[in-house]
CSV table of C-alpha atoms in Angstrom, one decimal:
chain,number,residue,atom,x,y,z
A,51,MET,CA,-34.2,0.1,-96.0
A,52,SER,CA,-36.5,-2.3,-97.8
A,53,VAL,CA,-35.4,-5.3,-99.9
A,54,PHE,CA,-38.0,-4.4,-102.5
A,55,LYS,CA,-37.2,-1.7,-105.1
A,56,ASP,CA,-40.6,-0.2,-104.5
A,57,SER,CA,-42.2,-1.3,-101.2
A,58,LYS,CA,-45.5,0.2,-102.2
A,59,LEU,CA,-45.9,-2.4,-104.9
A,60,ALA,CA,-45.4,-5.4,-102.5
A,61,HIS,CA,-48.7,-6.8,-101.4
A,62,PHE,CA,-49.2,-8.7,-98.2
A,63,THR,CA,-52.5,-7.4,-97.0
A,64,GLY,CA,-55.2,-10.0,-96.6
A,65,VAL,CA,-52.8,-12.9,-96.3
A,66,ASP,CA,-54.3,-15.4,-93.8
A,67,ILE,CA,-51.8,-16.1,-91.1
A,68,SER,CA,-54.2,-16.8,-88.3
A,69,HIS,CA,-53.2,-20.5,-88.3
A,70,LEU,CA,-49.5,-19.6,-87.6
A,71,THR,CA,-49.2,-20.2,-83.9
A,72,LEU,CA,-46.0,-20.7,-82.0
A,73,GLU,CA,-46.6,-24.5,-82.1
A,74,VAL,CA,-47.0,-24.5,-85.8
A,75,LEU,CA,-43.7,-22.5,-86.3
A,76,LYS,CA,-42.0,-24.9,-83.9
A,77,THR,CA,-43.1,-27.9,-85.8
A,78,ASN,CA,-42.0,-26.4,-89.1
A,79,ILE,CA,-38.5,-25.6,-87.7
A,80,GLN,CA,-38.1,-29.1,-86.3
A,81,GLU,CA,-39.1,-30.7,-89.6
A,82,LYS,CA,-36.7,-28.6,-91.6
A,83,ALA,CA,-33.9,-29.2,-89.2
A,84,GLN,CA,-34.5,-33.0,-89.4
A,85,GLU,CA,-34.3,-32.8,-93.2
A,86,GLU,CA,-31.0,-31.1,-93.2
A,87,LYS,CA,-29.5,-33.2,-90.4
A,88,SER,CA,-26.4,-35.1,-91.3
A,89,GLU,CA,-23.5,-36.9,-89.7
A,90,GLU,CA,-21.1,-34.0,-90.2
A,91,ASN,CA,-23.2,-31.4,-88.3
A,92,ASN,CA,-24.6,-33.7,-85.6
A,93,PHE,CA,-21.6,-34.2,-83.3
A,94,MET,CA,-22.9,-35.4,-79.9
A,95,GLY,CA,-26.5,-34.5,-80.9
A,96,ARG,CA,-25.7,-30.8,-81.1
A,97,GLY,CA,-26.1,-30.2,-84.8
A,98,ILE,CA,-29.9,-30.4,-84.6
A,99,ALA,CA,-30.0,-27.6,-82.0
A,100,TYR,CA,-27.9,-25.3,-84.2
A,101,LEU,CA,-30.0,-26.0,-87.3
A,102,GLN,CA,-33.1,-25.1,-85.3
A,103,ILE,CA,-31.5,-21.9,-84.2
A,104,GLN,CA,-30.6,-21.0,-87.8
A,105,HIS,CA,-34.1,-21.7,-89.1
A,106,ALA,CA,-35.7,-19.7,-86.3
A,107,ILE,CA,-33.4,-16.8,-87.2
A,108,ASN,CA,-34.4,-17.2,-90.9
A,109,LEU,CA,-38.0,-17.0,-90.0
A,110,GLN,CA,-37.4,-13.9,-87.9
A,111,ASP,CA,-35.8,-12.2,-90.9
A,112,SER,CA,-38.6,-13.2,-93.2
A,113,PHE,CA,-41.3,-11.9,-90.9
A,114,ARG,CA,-39.3,-8.7,-90.2
A,115,VAL,CA,-39.1,-7.9,-93.9
A,116,ILE,CA,-42.8,-8.2,-94.4
A,117,LYS,CA,-43.5,-6.2,-91.2
A,118,GLU,CA,-41.2,-3.3,-92.4
A,119,THR,CA,-42.8,-3.4,-95.8
A,120,LEU,CA,-46.2,-3.0,-94.3
A,121,ASN,CA,-44.9,-0.2,-92.0
A,122,ALA,CA,-43.6,1.6,-95.1
A,123,GLN,CA,-47.1,1.4,-96.5
A,124,SER,CA,-48.5,2.9,-93.2
A,125,ASN,CA,-50.4,-0.3,-92.6
A,126,ASN,CA,-49.7,-0.6,-88.9
A,127,LEU,CA,-52.5,-3.0,-88.0
A,128,GLU,CA,-51.4,-5.6,-90.5
A,129,SER,CA,-47.7,-5.1,-89.6
A,130,GLN,CA,-48.5,-5.9,-85.9
A,131,LYS,CA,-49.6,-9.4,-87.0
A,132,TRP,CA,-46.3,-10.1,-88.7
A,133,HIS,CA,-44.4,-8.6,-85.8
A,134,LYS,CA,-46.2,-11.1,-83.5
A,135,LEU,CA,-44.8,-13.9,-85.7
A,136,GLU,CA,-41.4,-12.4,-85.5
A,137,LEU,CA,-41.5,-12.5,-81.7
A,138,TYR,CA,-42.8,-16.1,-81.8
A,139,ALA,CA,-39.7,-17.1,-83.9
A,140,LYS,CA,-37.5,-15.1,-81.5
A,141,GLU,CA,-38.9,-17.0,-78.5
A,142,LEU,CA,-38.2,-20.3,-80.2
A,143,GLU,CA,-34.7,-19.3,-81.0
A,144,LEU,CA,-34.0,-18.4,-77.4
A,145,GLY,CA,-35.6,-21.8,-76.4
A,146,TYR,CA,-33.2,-23.6,-78.7
A,147,ARG,CA,-30.3,-21.7,-77.3
A,148,GLY,CA,-31.4,-22.9,-73.9
A,149,GLU,CA,-31.2,-26.5,-75.1
A,150,ILE,CA,-27.6,-25.9,-76.1
A,151,LYS,CA,-27.0,-24.7,-72.5
A,152,ASN,CA,-28.4,-28.0,-71.2
A,153,LEU,CA,-26.3,-30.0,-73.6
A,154,GLU,CA,-23.1,-28.2,-72.4
A,155,LYS,CA,-23.7,-29.7,-69.0
A,156,ASP,CA,-23.5,-33.2,-70.3
A,157,THR,CA,-20.0,-32.9,-71.9
A,158,LYS,CA,-17.1,-30.6,-71.8
A,159,THR,CA,-15.4,-31.8,-75.0
A,160,PHE,CA,-17.2,-29.6,-77.4
A,161,GLU,CA,-14.8,-26.7,-77.4
A,162,ASP,CA,-11.8,-29.0,-77.6
A,163,THR,CA,-13.3,-30.8,-80.6
A,164,ALA,CA,-14.0,-27.5,-82.3
A,165,LYS,CA,-10.4,-26.3,-81.8
A,166,GLN,CA,-9.1,-29.7,-83.0
A,167,ASP,CA,-11.2,-29.4,-86.1
A,168,VAL,CA,-9.5,-26.1,-87.0
A,169,ILE,CA,-6.1,-27.7,-86.5
A,170,ASN,CA,-7.0,-30.7,-88.6
A,171,ASN,CA,-8.5,-28.6,-91.3
A,172,LYS,CA,-5.2,-26.5,-91.6
A,173,LYS,CA,-3.1,-29.7,-91.8
A,174,SER,CA,-5.2,-31.2,-94.5
A,175,LYS,CA,-5.3,-27.9,-96.4
A,176,GLY,CA,-9.1,-27.7,-96.3
A,177,LEU,CA,-9.8,-31.3,-97.2
A,178,TYR,CA,-10.7,-32.3,-93.6
A,179,ILE,CA,-14.5,-32.5,-92.9
A,180,PRO,CA,-14.9,-31.1,-89.3
A,181,HIS,CA,-17.3,-32.6,-86.8
A,182,ILE,CA,-18.4,-29.0,-86.0
A,183,LYS,CA,-18.6,-26.2,-88.4
A,184,GLN,CA,-16.4,-23.6,-86.9
A,185,ASN,CA,-18.0,-20.7,-88.7
A,186,ASP,CA,-21.5,-21.4,-87.4
A,187,SER,CA,-21.8,-23.9,-84.5
A,188,ALA,CA,-18.8,-22.6,-82.6
A,189,GLN,CA,-19.8,-19.0,-83.2
A,190,ILE,CA,-23.4,-19.7,-82.0
A,191,LEU,CA,-21.9,-21.3,-78.9
A,192,GLU,CA,-19.7,-18.3,-78.2
A,193,ILE,CA,-22.7,-15.9,-78.6
A,194,ASN,CA,-24.8,-18.2,-76.4
A,195,LYS,CA,-22.2,-18.0,-73.5
A,196,ARG,CA,-21.8,-14.3,-73.8
A,197,GLU,CA,-25.5,-13.4,-73.8
A,198,ARG,CA,-26.9,-16.2,-71.6
A,199,LEU,CA,-28.4,-14.0,-68.9
A,200,ARG,CA,-29.9,-11.6,-71.4
A,201,ASN,CA,-31.4,-14.5,-73.4
A,202,THR,CA,-33.0,-15.9,-70.3
A,203,ILE,CA,-34.6,-12.5,-69.4
A,204,ASP,CA,-35.8,-11.9,-72.9
A,205,ARG,CA,-37.3,-15.4,-73.1
A,206,ILE,CA,-39.2,-14.8,-69.9
A,207,GLN,CA,-40.4,-11.5,-71.1
A,208,LEU,CA,-41.6,-12.9,-74.5
A,209,TRP,CA,-43.3,-15.8,-72.7
A,210,PHE,CA,-45.1,-13.3,-70.4
A,211,TYR,CA,-46.4,-11.0,-73.1
A,212,ARG,CA,-47.4,-14.0,-75.4
A,213,HIS,CA,-49.6,-15.4,-72.7
A,214,THR,CA,-51.1,-12.2,-71.4
A,215,SER,CA,-51.7,-10.2,-74.6
A,216,ASP,CA,-50.3,-12.2,-77.6
A,217,HIS,CA,-47.6,-9.6,-77.9
A,218,HIS,CA,-50.0,-6.6,-77.7
A,219,THR,CA,-52.4,-7.9,-80.4
A,220,ASP,CA,-55.3,-9.3,-78.3
A,221,LEU,CA,-57.1,-6.6,-76.3
A,222,LEU,CA,-59.7,-9.0,-74.9
A,223,LYS,CA,-57.0,-11.3,-73.7
A,224,ILE,CA,-55.0,-8.7,-71.7
A,225,ALA,CA,-58.3,-7.2,-70.3
A,226,SER,CA,-59.3,-10.7,-69.0
A,227,TRP,CA,-55.8,-11.1,-67.4
A,228,VAL,CA,-56.2,-7.7,-65.6
A,229,LEU,CA,-59.5,-9.0,-64.2
A,230,VAL,CA,-57.9,-12.3,-63.2
A,231,ALA,CA,-55.1,-10.4,-61.4
A,232,ILE,CA,-57.6,-8.3,-59.5
A,233,GLY,CA,-59.8,-11.3,-58.6
A,234,CYS,CA,-56.9,-13.5,-57.4
A,235,PHE,CA,-55.5,-10.6,-55.4
A,236,GLY,CA,-58.9,-10.0,-53.8
A,237,VAL,CA,-59.3,-13.6,-52.7
A,238,LEU,CA,-55.7,-13.7,-51.3
A,239,TYR,CA,-56.1,-10.3,-49.6
A,240,LEU,CA,-59.3,-11.4,-47.9
A,241,GLY,CA,-57.5,-14.5,-46.7
A,242,THR,CA,-54.8,-12.4,-45.0
A,243,ARG,CA,-57.4,-10.2,-43.4
A,244,VAL,CA,-59.3,-13.2,-42.1
A,245,LEU,CA,-56.0,-14.4,-40.5
A,246,GLN,CA,-56.0,-11.2,-38.5
A,247,ASP,CA,-59.7,-11.0,-37.7
A,248,ALA,CA,-62.1,-13.9,-38.6
A,249,SER,CA,-65.1,-11.8,-37.7
A,250,ILE,CA,-64.6,-9.8,-40.9
A,251,ILE,CA,-66.6,-12.5,-42.8
A,252,THR,CA,-69.7,-11.6,-40.9
A,253,LYS,CA,-69.5,-8.1,-42.2
A,254,LEU,CA,-69.9,-9.2,-45.8
A,255,ASN,CA,-73.4,-8.8,-47.4
A,256,PRO,CA,-75.2,-12.2,-47.3
A,257,TYR,CA,-77.2,-11.4,-50.4
A,258,GLY,CA,-74.0,-10.5,-52.2
A,259,LEU,CA,-72.5,-13.8,-51.2
A,260,ALA,CA,-75.6,-15.7,-52.4
A,261,LEU,CA,-75.5,-13.9,-55.7
A,262,SER,CA,-71.8,-14.6,-56.1
A,263,PHE,CA,-72.2,-18.3,-55.4
A,264,THR,CA,-75.1,-18.5,-57.9
A,265,GLY,CA,-73.2,-16.7,-60.6
A,266,ALA,CA,-70.2,-19.0,-60.1
A,267,ILE,CA,-72.6,-22.0,-60.6
A,268,LEU,CA,-74.4,-20.5,-63.6
A,269,ALA,CA,-71.1,-19.7,-65.3
A,270,LEU,CA,-70.1,-23.3,-65.6
A,271,PRO,CA,-72.1,-24.1,-68.8
A,272,PHE,CA,-70.7,-21.1,-70.6
A,273,CYS,CA,-67.2,-22.3,-70.1
A,274,THR,CA,-67.7,-25.7,-71.8
A,275,THR,CA,-67.1,-25.5,-75.6
A,276,ALA,CA,-69.9,-26.8,-77.8
A,277,GLN,CA,-67.6,-28.5,-80.4
A,278,LYS,CA,-65.9,-30.8,-77.9
A,279,PRO,CA,-66.4,-31.5,-74.1
A,280,PHE,CA,-63.5,-29.3,-73.0
A,281,PHE,CA,-63.8,-27.1,-69.9
A,282,GLU,CA,-62.0,-23.7,-70.4
A,283,PHE,CA,-60.6,-23.0,-67.0
A,284,ARG,CA,-59.2,-19.6,-68.0
A,285,ARG,CA,-62.6,-18.4,-69.1
A,286,TYR,CA,-64.2,-19.6,-65.9
A,287,LEU,CA,-61.4,-18.0,-63.9
A,288,THR,CA,-62.1,-14.7,-65.7
A,289,ILE,CA,-65.8,-14.9,-64.7
A,290,LEU,CA,-65.0,-15.6,-61.1
A,291,SER,CA,-62.5,-12.8,-61.0
A,292,SER,CA,-65.1,-10.4,-62.4
A,293,ILE,CA,-67.3,-11.3,-59.5
A,294,THR,CA,-64.4,-10.7,-57.0
A,295,THR,CA,-63.6,-7.4,-58.8
A,296,LEU,CA,-67.2,-6.2,-58.2
A,297,TRP,CA,-66.8,-7.0,-54.5
A,298,ILE,CA,-63.6,-4.9,-54.4
A,299,ALA,CA,-65.2,-2.1,-56.3
A,300,CYS,CA,-68.2,-2.0,-53.9
A,301,TYR,CA,-66.2,-2.3,-50.6
A,302,LYS,CA,-62.7,-1.0,-51.2
A,303,PRO,CA,-62.0,0.3,-54.8
A,304,ILE,CA,-58.7,1.7,-53.8
A,305,LEU,CA,-57.4,-1.9,-53.7
A,306,ILE,CA,-57.8,-2.3,-57.4
A,307,PHE,CA,-54.6,-0.3,-58.1
A,308,GLY,CA,-52.7,-1.6,-55.1
A,309,ALA,CA,-52.2,1.9,-53.8
A,310,ILE,CA,-53.6,1.2,-50.3
A,311,ASN,CA,-50.2,1.5,-48.7
A,312,LEU,CA,-49.9,5.1,-49.8
A,313,ILE,CA,-53.1,6.1,-48.0
A,314,ASP,CA,-53.9,3.6,-45.3
A,315,ARG,CA,-51.0,3.4,-42.8
A,316,SER,CA,-52.5,0.9,-40.4
A,317,PRO,CA,-50.2,-2.0,-39.4
A,318,ARG,CA,-50.3,-5.2,-41.5
A,319,LEU,CA,-48.9,-8.7,-41.5
A,320,GLY,CA,-45.6,-9.2,-43.4
A,321,LEU,CA,-47.5,-11.6,-45.7
A,322,GLU,CA,-50.1,-8.9,-46.5
A,323,ASN,CA,-47.4,-6.3,-47.3
A,324,LEU,CA,-45.6,-8.8,-49.6
A,325,LEU,CA,-48.9,-9.6,-51.4
A,326,LEU,CA,-49.5,-5.9,-51.9
A,327,VAL,CA,-46.0,-5.3,-53.4
A,328,LEU,CA,-46.3,-8.3,-55.7
A,329,TYR,CA,-49.8,-7.3,-56.8
A,330,THR,CA,-48.7,-3.7,-57.5
A,331,LEU,CA,-45.8,-4.8,-59.7
A,332,ALA,CA,-48.0,-7.2,-61.6
A,333,MET,CA,-50.7,-4.5,-62.2
A,334,ILE,CA,-48.0,-2.1,-63.4
A,335,LEU,CA,-46.9,-4.6,-66.1
A,336,LEU,CA,-50.5,-5.6,-67.0
A,337,LEU,CA,-51.8,-2.0,-67.2
A,338,PHE,CA,-48.8,-1.0,-69.3
A,339,SER,CA,-49.5,-3.9,-71.6
A,340,LEU,CA,-53.2,-3.0,-71.7
A,341,GLN,CA,-52.7,0.6,-72.8
A,342,LYS,CA,-50.1,-0.5,-75.3
A,343,THR,CA,-52.4,-3.1,-76.8
A,344,ALA,CA,-55.3,-0.7,-76.9
A,345,ARG,CA,-53.1,1.9,-78.6
A,346,LYS,CA,-51.7,-0.5,-81.2
A,347,ASN,CA,-55.0,-2.0,-82.1
A,348,SER,CA,-56.8,1.4,-82.4
A,349,ILE,CA,-58.1,2.3,-85.9
A,350,ILE,CA,-57.6,6.0,-84.9
A,351,PRO,CA,-54.1,7.2,-85.9
A,352,SER,CA,-52.0,8.1,-82.8
């Protein structure tokens, strides 16, 4: 149900939100929390964390309303951008809840003080100003304790998808991470094979090795930005991984999907088996994210 009487009349298309990154939202939340900070809601430094949580939740609600309005207008591509901001705010909220968890380790008097506030408030017939607002701070603390494990898992998941695909909105980014995963696995897998038989290096094509080395050197200038002297390591890693991926595609393409254990039953080192398992799990997550990102960013209706 939309908050607008007629969601079709609400216009959000074309609004420039490209500058709204997670860091920008974090700065905005911290500034607003500092403005509202007062002695009454800052008992033992906890008030600022609760204010940050509340502002993060408010941002989530705002972005969700806009997202749902755009969905009602069948504008799925634009709604994805606002959904990304909603997830940014959610990740920040979970981060602030984690800060409360750290603060709980420093003192055990928070709950006792909250209970005493309630008693004092009843005795003074509502005239007592509590150190902790029972209806919000204590409630947030209770929710934080009850959902601590879930919050930790959700935060890790949001962090993973933000860095790999920007929450399924950046197809080029997730594609580059798939290449990086294949490339890093290829190098590590070669290392485990060399541990078993060092002569395997002599079987590699010398011309291929020379071309790979040349490509790695020539790629350096393309990974330095023109505006400022900053070396983009992730871009360079993607290029190196692309070279490694070509080697795997030429010599043993079955390794790309980590399914070699299903076909090749030859004995392996324990380290090699562990590497294959971890790589397979990582590729399942990345390929799932890749297809989801491609589907969500497609202009063809699904």
